[in-house]
Amino acid sequence: MATTYDFPSDLLAGQEELHQVRAELSALLKRLPWSVVPLDGFSDDNGWRKVERPASPGWTADEQAEVEKLRQREHELAVFVSTHRYWSELAGSDRVAARSQLKHAHVVPPEETGGTP
């Protein structure tokens, strides 16, 4: 049986918000044009695979600001989680195992949702 860790509530909240911010940033980047600045489309089949991109209108100032805001928040949360005082209570492999468990703490195990393992 794997060791369970008693994470402080602020660390759990920080990790959960980090997951949310990363998901929001990923979704935003998928919606935005491929280039930040306006660029013509291109097609290149000289490499090991063909690469094609349509013309990009670029990102608006609001879109750039939103991406920057999310990246900044992601950075703040990553620093908060990785430097939290809780980690000083653990050593070596316990710290690694606890960090891995924290990354998945928001996932509800199948036995708690009524599913099968």
GROMACS .gro file of C-alpha atoms in nm:
model
  117
    1MET     CA    1   0.000   0.000   0.000
    2ALA     CA    2   0.133   0.342  -0.095
    3THR     CA    3   0.208   0.596   0.173
    4THR     CA    4  -0.045   0.875   0.199
    5TYR     CA    5   0.063   1.225   0.288
    6ASP     CA    6  -0.121   1.484   0.492
    7PHE     CA    7  -0.076   1.786   0.267
    8PRO     CA    8  -0.154   2.130   0.411
    9SER     CA    9  -0.472   2.284   0.270
   10ASP     CA   10  -0.286   2.581   0.117
   11LEU     CA   11  -0.053   2.345  -0.070
   12LEU     CA   12  -0.348   2.141  -0.202
   13ALA     CA   13  -0.527   2.461  -0.306
   14GLY     CA   14  -0.214   2.592  -0.479
   15GLN     CA   15  -0.168   2.266  -0.671
   16GLU     CA   16  -0.535   2.260  -0.773
   17GLU     CA   17  -0.521   2.620  -0.895
   18LEU     CA   18  -0.201   2.538  -1.085
   19HIS     CA   19  -0.385   2.257  -1.266
   20GLN     CA   20  -0.673   2.493  -1.347
   21VAL     CA   21  -0.447   2.773  -1.472
   22ARG     CA   22  -0.250   2.532  -1.691
   23ALA     CA   23  -0.572   2.390  -1.839
   24GLU     CA   24  -0.706   2.740  -1.906
   25LEU     CA   25  -0.378   2.849  -2.067
   26SER     CA   26  -0.365   2.536  -2.282
   27ALA     CA   27  -0.723   2.588  -2.402
   28LEU     CA   28  -0.653   2.954  -2.479
   29LEU     CA   29  -0.337   2.876  -2.676
   30LYS     CA   30  -0.526   2.615  -2.882
   31ARG     CA   31  -0.788   2.877  -2.974
   32LEU     CA   32  -0.541   3.149  -3.073
   33PRO     CA   33  -0.375   3.184  -3.413
   34TRP     CA   34  -0.044   3.000  -3.448
   35SER     CA   35   0.160   3.322  -3.460
   36VAL     CA   36   0.157   3.610  -3.213
   37VAL     CA   37   0.228   3.859  -3.491
   38PRO     CA   38   0.055   3.866  -3.831
   39LEU     CA   39   0.236   3.634  -4.074
   40ASP     CA   40   0.166   3.493  -4.418
   41GLY     CA   41   0.081   3.127  -4.449
   42PHE     CA   42   0.340   2.882  -4.574
   43SER     CA   43   0.398   2.529  -4.691
   44ASP     CA   44   0.732   2.353  -4.653
   45ASP     CA   45   0.793   1.996  -4.763
   46ASN     CA   46   1.174   2.004  -4.758
   47GLY     CA   47   1.205   1.861  -4.406
   48TRP     CA   48   1.136   1.514  -4.276
   49ARG     CA   49   0.765   1.597  -4.280
   50LYS     CA   50   0.550   1.851  -4.456
   51VAL     CA   51   0.460   2.160  -4.252
   52GLU     CA   52   0.174   2.389  -4.349
   53ARG     CA   53   0.033   2.692  -4.173
   54PRO     CA   54  -0.247   2.921  -4.286
   55ALA     CA   55  -0.200   3.297  -4.270
   56SER     CA   56  -0.210   3.421  -3.913
   57PRO     CA   57  -0.381   3.747  -3.821
   58GLY     CA   58  -0.174   3.753  -3.500
   59TRP     CA   59  -0.298   3.802  -3.147
   60THR     CA   60  -0.483   4.106  -3.026
   61ALA     CA   61  -0.343   4.310  -2.739
   62ASP     CA   62  -0.613   4.162  -2.514
   63GLU     CA   63  -0.518   3.807  -2.613
   64GLN     CA   64  -0.150   3.878  -2.551
   65ALA     CA   65  -0.234   4.027  -2.211
   66GLU     CA   66  -0.449   3.725  -2.119
   67VAL     CA   67  -0.171   3.480  -2.213
   68GLU     CA   68   0.083   3.685  -2.016
   69LYS     CA   69  -0.149   3.700  -1.713
   70LEU     CA   70  -0.200   3.323  -1.716
   71ARG     CA   71   0.172   3.252  -1.767
   72GLN     CA   72   0.259   3.484  -1.479
   73ARG     CA   73   0.004   3.317  -1.251
   74GLU     CA   74   0.128   2.973  -1.357
   75HIS     CA   75   0.482   3.077  -1.265
   76GLU     CA   76   0.374   3.215  -0.925
   77LEU     CA   77   0.185   2.897  -0.843
   78ALA     CA   78   0.466   2.668  -0.958
   79VAL     CA   79   0.710   2.856  -0.735
   80PHE     CA   80   0.464   2.848  -0.443
   81VAL     CA   81   0.404   2.474  -0.473
   82SER     CA   82   0.766   2.374  -0.533
   83THR     CA   83   0.908   2.587  -0.251
   84HIS     CA   84   0.634   2.525   0.007
   85ARG     CA   85   0.762   2.474   0.362
   86TYR     CA   86   0.596   2.129   0.368
   87TRP     CA   87   0.871   1.984   0.148
   88SER     CA   88   1.136   2.053   0.415
   89GLU     CA   89   0.960   1.797   0.639
   90LEU     CA   90   1.036   1.517   0.393
   91ALA     CA   91   1.365   1.377   0.273
   92GLY     CA   92   1.487   1.203  -0.041
   93SER     CA   93   1.254   0.952  -0.196
   94ASP     CA   94   0.969   1.046   0.039
   95ARG     CA   95   0.976   1.399  -0.101
   96VAL     CA   96   0.969   1.266  -0.457
   97ALA     CA   97   0.681   1.028  -0.380
   98ALA     CA   98   0.485   1.299  -0.199
   99ARG     CA   99   0.533   1.546  -0.485
  100SER     CA  100   0.408   1.287  -0.732
  101GLN     CA  101   0.107   1.214  -0.513
  102LEU     CA  102   0.027   1.584  -0.478
  103LYS     CA  103   0.018   1.626  -0.856
  104HIS     CA  104  -0.265   1.371  -0.864
  105ALA     CA  105  -0.439   1.467  -0.539
  106HIS     CA  106  -0.729   1.625  -0.730
  107VAL     CA  107  -0.810   1.295  -0.904
  108VAL     CA  108  -1.085   1.097  -0.731
  109PRO     CA  109  -0.996   0.724  -0.710
  110PRO     CA  110  -1.237   0.491  -0.899
  111GLU     CA  111  -1.355   0.319  -0.579
  112GLU     CA  112  -1.482   0.657  -0.450
  113THR     CA  113  -1.678   0.729  -0.769
  114GLY     CA  114  -1.842   0.387  -0.783
  115GLY     CA  115  -1.631   0.271  -1.075
  116THR     CA  116  -1.409  -0.033  -1.096
  117PRO     CA  117  -1.033  -0.010  -1.038
   0.00000   0.00000   0.00000
